[in-house]
XYZ file of C-alpha atoms in Angstrom:
157
model
C 71.753 126.805 103.164
C 73.973 127.408 100.184
C 72.965 129.010 97.024
C 73.152 127.317 93.284
C 75.611 128.272 91.545
C 75.214 128.988 87.699
C 75.841 125.921 85.705
C 78.083 128.008 83.438
C 80.321 129.254 86.124
C 80.106 125.989 88.260
C 81.684 124.347 85.210
C 84.527 126.850 84.854
C 85.386 126.548 88.376
C 85.451 122.701 88.350
C 87.750 122.996 85.260
C 89.847 125.275 87.235
C 90.097 123.518 89.893
C 90.880 120.042 88.315
C 93.648 121.963 86.957
C 94.896 123.330 90.136
C 94.483 119.591 91.994
C 96.683 118.367 88.817
C 98.910 120.846 89.747
C 99.454 120.558 93.459
C 99.716 116.641 92.746
C 103.120 117.744 91.212
C 103.882 119.563 94.231
C 103.480 123.139 91.798
C 101.633 124.991 94.804
C 102.620 128.335 93.145
C 100.201 127.574 89.566
C 98.145 125.615 91.686
C 97.362 128.338 94.025
C 96.982 130.963 90.684
C 94.377 128.537 89.116
C 92.508 128.036 92.883
C 92.324 131.946 92.968
C 90.853 132.044 89.772
C 88.506 129.722 90.345
C 87.462 131.767 93.351
C 87.403 135.081 92.043
C 84.481 133.298 89.885
C 82.234 133.265 92.477
C 79.911 135.743 92.484
C 78.954 138.028 95.614
C 78.861 137.691 98.527
C 80.991 134.814 98.162
C 80.527 133.561 101.273
C 77.072 131.846 100.337
C 78.477 129.428 98.239
C 80.291 125.809 98.966
C 82.458 126.255 96.265
C 84.017 128.764 98.448
C 84.405 126.321 101.084
C 86.514 123.584 98.978
C 88.602 125.836 97.105
C 89.442 127.816 100.427
C 90.469 124.533 101.827
C 92.482 123.695 98.817
C 94.408 127.077 98.672
C 94.889 126.720 102.583
C 96.423 123.046 102.105
C 98.632 123.978 99.385
C 99.898 127.209 101.729
C 100.692 124.589 104.414
C 102.369 122.344 102.262
C 104.115 125.259 100.954
C 105.450 126.077 104.134
C 103.235 129.427 104.093
C 101.386 128.775 107.459
C 100.369 132.217 107.836
C 98.553 132.368 104.638
C 97.155 128.648 105.363
C 96.031 129.970 108.392
C 94.540 132.827 107.408
C 92.747 131.359 104.115
C 91.329 128.125 106.551
C 90.359 130.187 108.781
C 88.200 132.472 105.952
C 86.671 128.944 104.856
C 85.076 128.586 108.282
C 82.550 131.561 107.323
C 81.653 129.360 104.529
C 78.901 126.420 104.156
C 79.434 123.429 105.684
C 82.966 124.532 107.028
C 82.729 124.308 110.618
C 82.766 120.841 112.030
C 84.844 119.516 108.977
C 87.614 117.527 110.353
C 89.932 117.971 107.542
C 89.286 121.867 107.756
C 89.935 121.697 111.335
C 93.413 119.349 110.957
C 94.309 121.810 108.497
C 94.051 124.908 110.602
C 95.096 123.165 113.615
C 98.403 122.127 111.864
C 99.298 125.952 110.922
C 98.386 127.346 114.041
C 100.696 124.986 115.755
C 103.399 125.661 112.902
C 103.124 129.303 113.658
C 103.284 128.881 118.120
C 99.653 129.278 118.637
C 99.214 126.092 120.223
C 95.997 127.154 122.613
C 94.247 127.380 118.970
C 96.216 124.147 117.336
C 94.845 121.926 120.165
C 91.741 123.450 120.170
C 91.039 122.599 116.129
C 93.562 119.521 116.332
C 90.650 118.297 118.875
C 87.911 119.202 116.719
C 89.025 116.869 113.832
C 90.058 114.100 116.488
C 86.589 114.064 117.618
C 85.025 113.859 114.648
C 87.277 111.232 112.935
C 89.514 109.955 115.991
C 93.201 109.503 115.408
C 92.656 107.466 111.869
C 92.717 111.411 110.220
C 96.493 112.024 111.666
C 97.309 108.471 110.190
C 99.041 110.255 106.865
C 100.188 113.323 108.852
C 103.308 113.744 110.510
C 102.985 112.336 114.071
C 104.158 115.411 116.167
C 100.659 116.902 115.781
C 98.861 113.858 117.233
C 101.846 113.952 120.007
C 101.132 117.311 120.551
C 97.403 116.867 120.872
C 97.899 114.094 123.225
C 99.855 116.290 126.103
C 96.588 118.525 125.681
C 93.936 116.285 126.261
C 93.077 113.079 127.894
C 92.181 110.053 126.569
C 93.785 110.952 123.035
C 94.785 107.421 121.374
C 98.249 107.632 120.170
C 98.975 104.603 117.816
C 101.919 102.518 119.027
C 102.367 104.501 122.324
C 100.940 102.147 124.818
C 102.181 102.831 128.276
C 102.661 99.908 130.477
C 100.279 99.511 133.597
C 102.061 101.240 136.071
C 102.285 98.245 138.215
C 104.644 96.780 135.456
C 107.231 99.405 135.760
C 109.265 97.590 138.579
């Protein structure tokens, strides 16, 4: 169970995170990352006990992903998995799987993407590049790729 963070520290983290989110919305990922890391540094040790660490590292990993820094994204998202309520979080598994895919770690990518798919179905991929779900469909039976219905074998001729 996650600890409760001091209200003053939590408020400062929330302000920094909101500022970072606003910067990320404008695709100023460098400035957003600076704010996210500033917020993360406010967490007392051990940082892994704080729920805020989970969502801050998630946001950092997502900013890394959208920057195209897939190695940093993988590192930060994998690190987030050591924080409260991270394992089983479909969004975290999706982004981590995407970073693994982009780095060519296809077995790890398939594992993480399948975790996201099992939790949320194809819907979690709806706003993502279709290549991720198409890739997953090559690695697992029964993955529903919208718009790619195969003809029954008897209608081939």
